[in-house]
Structures are given as C-alpha cells and as structure tokens.
Amino acid sequence: TLQHLFKQIFKASLELMGEDEQKALLVSRKKHPDNTVVDVKGEHIGDGQQRLIAGPCSVESEEQVFTVAEALKNRGVNLLRGGAYKPRSSPYDFQGLGVEGLKILKKAGERFDMAVISEIVTPGDVEAADEYLDVIQIGARNMQNFELLKEVGATDKPVLLKRGLSATLSEFMNAAEYVMSRGNTNLMLCERGIRTYETATRNTLDISAVPILKQETHLPVLADVTHSTGRRDLLLPAAKAALAIGADAVMSEVHPDPAVALSDSAQQMDIEQFDNFINTLRAENLLKDGVEETARI
Amino acid sequence: TLQHLFKQIFKASLELMGEDEQKALLVSRKKHPDNTVVDVKGEHIGDGQQRLIAGPCSVESEEQVFTVAEALKNRGVNLLRGGAYKPRSSPYDFQGLGVEGLKILKKAGERFDMAVISEIVTPGDVEAADEYLDVIQIGARNMQNFELLKEVGATDKPVLLKRGLSATLSEFMNAAEYVMSRGNTNLMLCERGIRTYETATRNTLDISAVPILKQETHLPVLADVTHSTGRRDLLLPAAKAALAIGADAVMSEVHPDPAVALSDSAQQMDIEQFDNFINTLRAENLLKDGVEETARI
Amino acid sequence: TLQHLFKQIFKASLELMGEDEQKALLVSRKKHPDNTVVDVKGEHIGDGQQRLIAGPCSVESEEQVFTVAEALKNRGVNLLRGGAYKPRSSPYDFQGLGVEGLKILKKAGERFDMAVISEIVTPGDVEAADEYLDVIQIGARNMQNFELLKEVGATDKPVLLKRGLSATLSEFMNAAEYVMSRGNTNLMLCERGIRTYETATRNTLDISAVPILKQETHLPVLADVTHSTGRRDLLLPAAKAALAIGADAVMSEVHPDPAVALSDSAQQMDIEQFDNFINTLRAENLLKDGVEETARI
Amino acid sequence: TLQHLFKQIFKASLELMGEDEQKALLVSRKKHPDNTVVDVKGEHIGDGQQRLIAGPCSVESEEQVFTVAEALKNRGVNLLRGGAYKPRSSPYDFQGLGVEGLKILKKAGERFDMAVISEIVTPGDVEAADEYLDVIQIGARNMQNFELLKEVGATDKPVLLKRGLSATLSEFMNAAEYVMSRGNTNLMLCERGIRTYETATRNTLDISAVPILKQETHLPVLADVTHSTGRRDLLLPAAKAALAIGADAVMSEVHPDPAVALSDSAQQMDIEQFDNFINTLRAENLLKDGVEETARI
C-alpha cells in the first residue's frame, strides 16, 4: 500500500495541475479578479445595476416588434430581444424569418434607441448578425457548437451565451472559453434552466448557477426566466429569485398577443402582464436598475 | 377515425376526472383557498412573515445545542432544528444520539423558549417525538415511507415534510395527502433540492417549487438551503432567492465548530457566519420577519 | 504551492482510506471473492443458472394467484411474486390486501411447491413476512428505510433489495450493507430502472448496473423489467438484454387479466403473453435456466 | 363543467392531430412499414445481420489507423471509424487532424477495402466529408445543429446520427426528420448513452431506446458502447445487451496503444482486448454477423 499511496500522490499532482489549468482559463475570476462590464450600446451590463431584456419569442412582423419595443422603451427597458433564426425540434415548425427578422430588429433598435439581441445558429450567420445586431445570442442547443463559438469569438460583437440543456457549469465555462480564447471579451453568460425529471416546469431553473458563475468567472451572468420555467405564471416569481440572488439581467418574452404567437405562446407575457411584472419588481426593490421613481412611468 | 375521436373523448373524460380528483386532495388550494397557518409554540408559520429555522446538523451534546440555541435566540430566531436520528448512506457513519438527542432538544427548547424540530425515521419513533418535539420532520428519504406518514398523520403534532430526492411535485403533494388524510392539518412542505446530473452543488435547488407549491396547496412552504446546495458559500445567495420567491421559512445548519462536526461539516455555518447570514438578509430587506430594527441585536 | 501539494497529499490519504473502507464492506467482492448463492426453497440463485420470477403486481384473490402460479409452475418457473402491501403514490389508490395477501401467497407456494416473494414496507411487517414468505422484498421507495433494512438484516430470511429510484450504485451497495451488517447474508440486489428526463419509458433501465454490481459485490443481481420499462411491449426486449448481460434472474409481472388489474394494468402480461415471453427467451438460448428441451412444456 | 368537457374535447382533437402528424413523419414506421437498409460500400446495415463498427477515438497518424484497420479487417470487420474533427469540451484539448484525418481514413478504406465513418461538426465540413467518407457521423452535441442536419440531408451520403446527451426519443426522431425531409434516406440512428445523475458510468446506456426506435422508425438502430459506458470493462457486457436487444450494429473504440491515445484513453480497447471482445460475442452467438465459423480467423 506504499505503492498505492504513491499512486495517489501522483493522481493528486495531476488533479493539482487540473486545478491550475482551470484557474488559467481566460474566463476565470482567478485570472481576472475584476468584473467584466460589457458595453451594449451604452448599457453597461455587469456594472452592478440590474436590467431586463425582453421581447417576442419570434420576430413575426415589423408591427409586432415595434409595438413591443415601444412599450418596453416607455417603461425604461433598453434591451430588446427577438428570434429570427428559430431552432425548432421539428422541421415542420415555424423556423423564423431569418435575415428579414434581423433587419426588422435593427430598424426597431434605431427607431426606439434600443440595443437588439438575437440568436444565430450556424457560422454562416455571423456576418449578417454582426451587421444587424448589438448582441449575438448563442442558444442552449448550440452551447457546444464549437465552430460557431469560434466564429463569434473572432468578432468583437457582444455575445450572450446560454447554458446547454444538460451542460454542467464546468462545460459551460469551457464553452465560454472557446469564445474568449479567440479574442472576444464581450461575453455574457445566461442560465436558462436544465433538463431534469420534473415535468411541472419546462426545465428546472438552476438558481445556484448564478452565484457560482459570478464567483468562478468575471463575466456578467443573466437568467432567462421564460425558458427555464416555460410557464407565464412563474415568470415573476422566478425573476424575483434571480434578481435577489444577483443576476445582472433577467430575460423574458413579451408579445402583443401571445395567443396568436407563432411559437411558445404559453410562456410569453402580453404588454399588460409585462407592466405588472416590471412594476412589481421595482415596487419590491428587487430590480436594482437605477431608474428614478419619477422616471418610471 | 370517428372511432378514434370517441376514444379520445373517453380519454379526455378520464383526464377530467383525474383533474377533479387532484382538485379534491385535502392539501389542494382548490379545496381550501385560504393559507393554512401552523402554530408552532406561538410562531405562526404561513402567516405572511418569514422565518429562519436553524441549528446543528446532528445533536452532539447538550453544550453544543445550547451554544447554538442561545446564539439563535439572541438574534431573534425561535425555531431550533437538530438531528437525533440520522439517516446515513453508510451503516458505519454516525447514526445520531437517538432519544437522548430528542431530550437535549427539549431541554434547549425549554431553557431558551424555542420550538424544536427534529427528524424521525420510523413509525416506532413517533411516540417519543410527540413527547419531546414541537415539530416532527420527515426527511427526503422517507417522503414515501407511507406507514410513517400515516402515523404522524394520526397525531396533531406539526409536521415538516421534505420533498424526496427525486420526487415530482405531484408525488410530493400526494405524500402530504397521506398525512392530512389521517386528520393532521398542521403540515408544512419543504423544498430541499433534487438530484440532477450537475455536481457543482450537492443537489439542485428547485426554486420554482416554492411558488408552485404555494399555488397548488394551502400549506406553508419552506426551503432548506443547506441540503439543496451542500456548500457553505451558497447558503446566503440561496436564502436570498428563497425569501424573494416567497418561502415562509428558510432552514439552514449552524454548528459552534463545523470543522469538528460529526456530520456534514462542509455545509454548516459557524455562529459568526450565521450572524453575517441573518444580518445581510435583514439589511437587504429580504427576510420579512417583522423583527424591529432596534430589537435585532 | 508546496503547502497546496501537502494538502493534496492529505486529501489523497483520506480518499485512500475511503477506498479501503469501501473495500471493507461486507457486500464487496474484495472482501468475499466467491459468488454468494442464495437458497430460496431449493432454487440456488446466483449459481450460474438464470431464472424468471413472475406473478401479479398485486395479490387480489386466491383464485387470481393460483391461476398465475399454476401457469408458471407448468412452464418450469418456481419463483412466484405478488404484492400484498402496495406502496402507492396516492393514499386513495388500492393499498393491497396486507397480511391476507401474504397468506394467499403462502398457500399458493405450498400448493404448487413454489417459493413466494413479496414486499414489506415497515419494520412492523417483518414478523408476518418471516412467517409467510420465502423472500422478503424491500422496494425502491424503501431502499434507504434504514430501520426496515436493519430489521430484515436481523432475520435469516432471503432478502431481495431493489435499487432506489434515484440511488447511485454506491448508495445501493451501502443500503445492502445495512442488511448484511446485521448478519443476514441471504441477500439479492435488483436493478429496476432509474428516474431520468426520458418519458418514453416509466423509468430508464440502467442495464450497466448489472455487470457493475456483479463486479463490485458477490451478491446475485436481478433485473426487474416491468418497473424499469413500464411498457408491456418492452418486457421481452429488456429481458433479452438483462439475461445477455448476466442477470441471475429477471422479474416480470403476470396477471390472468391485466385489463381489470387493481394496479399497473399497462405493464402486466397475460398468461399467453408470458408463454410467448418465456418461449422466446428459451428458443433464443438467452434464458440459461437448465430446463431440458423436453421438459419445457 | 359542460364547457370544461368541450374544452377537453377540443384538446383531444388537437392531440389527435398531433399524433397524426407524428405518424406522418418520414422516419416513422407508420409511414414506411419495411425496414430501411442502408448500403455502406456493400455492407447492408439493417438487413437483419448484426455488425461491429470499430476504430480509434481520434485519427492520430496513418500508421495508427492502418494498424487498427488491418486488425479489424482480419477479424471480418468492414466498418472503420475514426475521429478527425473532435468536439472537445475545452478549447485547449486536442481538436483532431481535420481534413488530414479524413484523408488518412480514405486511404485506409481503400487499402483494406473497408467503409470509413467519421464525424463532422459544421456545415462547412460537408463537402470534404462527402469526398472522403463513406458515412458521415453527426455526434451527440450536434444532434440539434439543424443547419448541419439540413446540409447532410441534401446529400445522398449515408448518415449516422447520434442521440443527443439529453435528448428525448421524440426529439431524436425529429432530428432525424430534419435529415430525411431534405431527401436523404440513407440514415442510421445511434443510441450512445444519456446524461443522468449516476456517475459510475460516463453516461447511462438507455438500452430500451433500441427496441423503441426500431418500433417507431424504419431506420437501422446502432448502439455505441464506448461513449455510453465510458469504461473499458463494460464494453463487452454492454455489447452483449445491445446485440441481444436487437441493435443492427455496435460501435466501439480500438486503439493500438490506448495508454498514449490523444483522447479518451480510458475507454478504448487495444487489439488483443478487441480480439477477446469479438470472439466472445461470436462464441456466445450474440453477434449474428453471418460470418462462417471457419472464416472467422
């Protein structure tokens, strides 16, 4: 068993090197103790204030997007999301408007002075995304689409990387490293629920992921309350928890008329519901967005 | 396919009856719209105020328990927990002091005017528990120990029922129904983390369970931040999230000297850490416990 | 970092002791290299031959049990199972006939010269089980009902321990250790599916558990194809896999008329289906039960 | 509640349409009752015979690949796999030889008259894959990389699609539909283990997926015993189970010297171990590959 002890020492040394390597990740806070702040058209995500990101699941028309954008802007929300390329389980479901969707978003961003965020799904989309978007989102299904990560890593466009459906936090941080190792430091992480046995919610919001990622990395950490819960009635409670635990921003979906939405109608808020959502978060002092009491209408 | 449609109608009728049955559960809010408030030695759990429940993982000695109890009481915490019967994965791990532990808890409860909570693991323990405890806890491993549930259901002692390690919320509510169907309405539910693939935390705190259980049942809903995270550094963030999302109480473990604890040393706070824990929750107005600013020392 | 290396060495030593402890488990093959063979009324489970265990989900009546028993016996199956105490998610579902069910089983065992197996759920049942049964089954929900494990461990009755719904193999072996550490070495382990995100099957049959448990322990290892799949159409394929991978026995449920069964009607075979099941397994030489070609009718 | 009943009827109708849609999938057996047989350079996968697919985790050099290829060919194995584009969790791990790897495989295929299989990870690789490979593999991480699926669906090259790490069988079949809806019917499905809480194995081999996929689709179904178990000692038992349950082929990894492999050294067999693997499967009549007793050397 002396031999065995030596083997163990050897293994310990290996693990030690493993830890050192982990420390050496560019995304690691050990490498970079200060918070990274990502400037998205003047919004400094990660600066200590908390923000909402909202918008329709899918971009369906200019009118639809403008209606939501105006409503958000009027409530002091400057970050607009909308899906143009929709990764759908079935090839026969609505697949999004594609580049036309990106153009609508850009127009909305210009008209209402908002930053626009949308997902792309393949390296071929990066050029268009770079032209039309303020933030490129990489969705859960593509968290380990490494060629896509490398491509967006080669731009300097802000990137919002979502956690994979069953990714460990270690895999998530390594996926982020793919982006950062190519030079792009404008990176944000987003917890969006993990797949578990529980079916009462679409996924299980892993709320502990937020403080762990804040601790282990220097990047802004967001929470997507729509995809994690999949239930309109849980958006507000989940947002409260995410803000209280320290998320830099909370994402949710807002549609002028969810009942006729082309995707995910059960989990989007209409504008009145969003009013209640944001007003409650501000009234309970959970959304620390620095918006003055008087400026909130 | 007309035949098929009729089959579907038949199935729909069956489901309809299933829903009606679910509605008919005694624990269901549809059956009983008002919140149940459980009176635990004068603490009215579920009354809208939020509370902390704290204490050592295991009862180890009178001195240990009294030290913690006094510290808690001085900070306005009136609910003391401690393990006397410890269900441990290995038969060779410390199994708890048993009935001696219950007696120490009772003594502490009398000395410091606190309510005491402890887990029992088999029907044979109910009598002693009824004598020495203010709240009987049923742990995650025993959530479907139906004979035990029926036994505690036949008393009128407050019961704290923890969610099983991989129980669905539906199974959890049905387990609660086992207690309530025997007549005991002094029942509280506790989310304590579920087993998932993620290993960064001991379990995954299913924070959405809190609002779902509040919505579906009329019972007080608690969150155990110790067993759900298994990490001392996550107790405070998890407690913030649980309180913000509306938990009626938060459970955590406090030990005078965690390093020498006979169980779970990595996840217990010492008294100084607990001070920081409770002070932060109060300072950030997350713990709505009605304790006056001036009375908090 | 020299300090860090020493810490690592210390940790390695701890792990080393952990491994030694694991080795020291009474259930471990390192402790006892030869296969344990459990004698169940003349059937030597673990002797290298493979067996089927079958019978109704619930004992409903003498007639029902006798019908199944006779059919099994005629096909060379000597191990009869049936549920008398049924742990059910809802308190309003059929809970089994209790001790009356045990008596029916005993009668069937005597009449047809078969060994009878049934589950008990609480320490108070052990005495009756010892009187009426040839094998005491501990079900998945009670795998960590440690008081029950200790009680059956104090008898010398053969015990069939099922893996918990979300138990790791390490926890499963430690649960077995609770039985064996009390002196009862007549112990068999049974894989019965684990809870995962997949809903196409009731649970996910963890087929790799069979060779791992055979390797790590010296105990007979069984597979329950009924509860792992929850689908009648998968019983035969799952049994093929379990036998090919080396299970000592396969459990399945057989009912004279599954459509009217008081529990789990969707996953029980009728007698004709069982005929096809056993005949196929024998015809394909997957069931190595030593029954002569000529004796198989 | 009459209103409620009508709602239910409406929902039932919706579900009915959902089922019809599922039936209408091109991959569905309801649409196409006969087995699809995929011709891979003369090997007719899905024809009722069972095959082995083997080769190194990563293509490292011509010598390495040729050594394995020759050994396989000599044992009657005609399907050679090897990784050229390696999707690795960390950007700092070996990423594969890329197109150089594909060329080495092609050369090996020509030299030893074997079909070669390799994974590609992004639409840009399809052209090279089409030139150098006999089968394009889409790995677990890319099961929902829909642009990649569409690209390979637009070729007529045989495609081997692996199940995602936490994909449901329904999602898996819909991913296959992405390929087939573009016209490519040369499609094979591969179960490769799912992510669960269990850590004794790298993933959990969902053995029931094999008969379910055979039943629901008309496509050949394979099982990858290497990635599902992640343990060399489980390759043989897992292969036995997969063949007994009806897999059309079993994939495993073979390396001339696993200890120095650039990836996954713990789960590859050396050539002697592979000899034992294939000889045991044949000796026990589990591998029904139609290779004559005399031709097996």
XYZ file of C-alpha atoms in Angstrom, chain D residues 39-240:
202
model
C -25.898 0.259 -48.226
C -22.481 1.284 -46.949
C -19.935 0.149 -49.518
C -21.626 -3.219 -49.793
C -22.489 -3.650 -46.120
C -26.265 -3.618 -45.904
C -26.954 -2.195 -42.493
C -30.427 -3.034 -41.278
C -30.687 -6.269 -43.284
C -31.082 -8.436 -40.195
C -27.420 -9.248 -39.739
C -25.504 -7.538 -36.969
C -22.196 -5.755 -37.405
C -19.400 -4.180 -35.440
C -18.080 -0.720 -36.190
C -14.719 -0.040 -34.618
C -11.665 2.140 -34.752
C -9.700 4.699 -32.804
C -11.330 7.593 -30.966
C -9.114 10.059 -32.848
C -7.218 9.624 -36.096
C -3.677 10.319 -34.968
C -1.493 9.029 -37.809
C -1.591 6.842 -40.887
C 0.319 4.148 -39.070
C -2.109 4.129 -36.156
C -5.157 3.905 -38.402
C -3.674 1.270 -40.677
C -2.696 -0.904 -37.730
C -6.236 -0.895 -36.398
C -7.832 -1.237 -39.838
C -5.769 -4.293 -40.694
C -6.571 -5.935 -37.379
C -10.280 -5.297 -37.820
C -10.323 -6.488 -41.423
C -8.561 -9.695 -40.423
C -11.351 -10.359 -37.956
C -14.102 -9.816 -40.531
C -14.997 -6.257 -39.540
C -15.548 -3.977 -42.533
C -16.663 -0.747 -40.900
C -13.899 1.555 -39.663
C -14.487 4.629 -37.541
C -12.074 7.375 -36.501
C -12.389 10.974 -35.330
C -10.930 13.735 -37.477
C -12.869 16.728 -36.127
C -13.055 16.236 -32.378
C -15.598 18.305 -30.486
C -13.902 18.714 -27.116
C -15.245 20.415 -24.006
C -12.122 22.519 -23.630
C -10.610 24.593 -26.444
C -7.190 23.520 -25.201
C -7.744 19.779 -25.745
C -6.610 18.007 -28.917
C -9.073 19.037 -31.636
C -8.289 16.391 -34.249
C -6.348 16.385 -37.514
C -9.254 17.783 -39.530
C -9.233 17.151 -43.252
C -5.855 15.396 -42.956
C -7.613 12.884 -40.762
C -10.316 12.346 -43.365
C -7.657 11.664 -46.000
C -5.968 9.071 -43.809
C -9.313 7.345 -43.323
C -9.999 7.322 -47.051
C -6.617 5.794 -47.706
C -7.234 3.134 -45.080
C -10.634 2.408 -46.582
C -9.077 1.903 -49.983
C -6.148 -0.138 -48.782
C -8.205 -2.563 -46.684
C -11.490 -2.381 -48.581
C -13.401 -1.026 -45.617
C -16.090 1.613 -45.280
C -14.958 4.629 -43.249
C -17.031 6.673 -40.847
C -16.186 9.979 -39.233
C -17.905 12.870 -37.509
C -18.227 16.363 -38.869
C -19.295 19.303 -36.793
C -20.266 22.189 -39.037
C -21.909 22.695 -42.431
C -18.591 23.812 -43.932
C -17.231 20.285 -43.490
C -19.880 18.558 -45.579
C -18.113 18.880 -48.899
C -14.880 17.316 -47.673
C -16.831 14.632 -45.824
C -18.733 13.780 -48.964
C -15.444 13.321 -50.799
C -13.514 11.293 -48.253
C -16.059 9.353 -46.193
C -18.495 6.505 -46.688
C -20.629 7.501 -43.713
C -20.975 10.965 -42.176
C -21.480 10.873 -38.455
C -23.365 13.625 -36.621
C -22.362 13.493 -32.986
C -24.407 13.863 -29.833
C -23.505 17.537 -29.350
C -24.783 18.333 -32.834
C -28.000 16.333 -32.823
C -29.886 19.612 -32.891
C -27.435 21.530 -35.073
C -30.208 21.874 -37.574
C -28.215 23.624 -40.312
C -25.773 20.751 -40.271
C -28.618 18.231 -40.412
C -30.124 20.011 -43.392
C -26.786 20.077 -45.208
C -26.146 16.358 -44.831
C -29.807 15.794 -45.666
C -29.152 17.431 -49.008
C -26.501 14.841 -49.933
C -27.142 11.153 -50.532
C -24.239 10.029 -48.387
C -25.168 7.600 -45.566
C -25.579 9.453 -42.272
C -25.116 8.074 -38.773
C -26.996 10.323 -36.342
C -26.229 10.017 -32.648
C -28.739 10.779 -29.929
C -28.073 13.979 -28.010
C -26.784 13.796 -24.475
C -30.174 14.588 -23.016
C -32.440 14.261 -25.999
C -35.780 12.541 -25.655
C -36.529 9.846 -28.200
C -39.126 12.138 -29.697
C -36.532 14.899 -30.190
C -34.152 12.318 -31.641
C -36.693 11.215 -34.219
C -37.467 14.814 -35.111
C -33.764 15.493 -35.601
C -33.644 12.503 -37.959
C -36.622 14.010 -39.744
C -34.524 17.123 -40.480
C -32.164 14.922 -42.474
C -34.796 12.854 -44.204
C -37.031 15.787 -45.051
C -34.213 17.078 -47.267
C -34.244 13.886 -49.261
C -31.514 11.726 -47.751
C -32.963 8.350 -46.775
C -29.614 6.714 -46.016
C -29.982 7.337 -42.335
C -28.992 5.351 -39.251
C -29.727 6.146 -35.597
C -27.324 5.525 -32.740
C -28.053 5.330 -29.016
C -24.936 6.466 -27.137
C -25.991 6.926 -23.537
C -27.851 9.727 -21.814
C -26.843 12.017 -19.015
C -28.243 11.052 -15.626
C -27.259 11.543 -12.002
C -25.306 8.251 -11.931
C -21.542 8.705 -12.003
C -20.378 5.080 -12.009
C -20.575 5.261 -15.797
C -19.789 8.214 -18.067
C -23.392 8.182 -19.304
C -26.296 5.800 -18.821
C -26.849 3.433 -21.750
C -30.588 3.675 -22.403
C -30.908 0.164 -23.726
C -34.685 0.418 -24.168
C -34.105 3.102 -26.786
C -33.045 0.396 -29.230
C -36.365 -1.508 -29.417
C -38.374 1.709 -29.181
C -36.554 3.250 -32.132
C -36.832 0.006 -34.113
C -40.554 0.039 -33.437
C -41.246 3.716 -34.063
C -38.989 4.167 -37.089
C -37.944 2.058 -40.056
C -34.276 3.019 -39.698
C -31.309 0.884 -38.624
C -30.512 1.380 -34.937
C -26.986 1.175 -33.543
C -25.538 1.279 -30.053
C -22.277 2.984 -29.114
C -20.972 1.067 -26.122
C -17.897 3.232 -25.704
C -19.460 6.621 -25.026
C -22.439 5.234 -23.171
C -20.348 3.463 -20.564
C -17.002 5.255 -20.717
C -15.400 2.174 -19.171
C -13.335 -0.442 -20.939
C -14.545 -3.159 -18.566
C -18.161 -2.557 -19.578
C -17.743 -2.644 -23.359
C -18.257 -6.381 -23.664
C -21.267 -6.637 -21.308
C -22.910 -3.611 -22.909
C -22.339 -5.040 -26.395
C -23.968 -8.304 -25.316
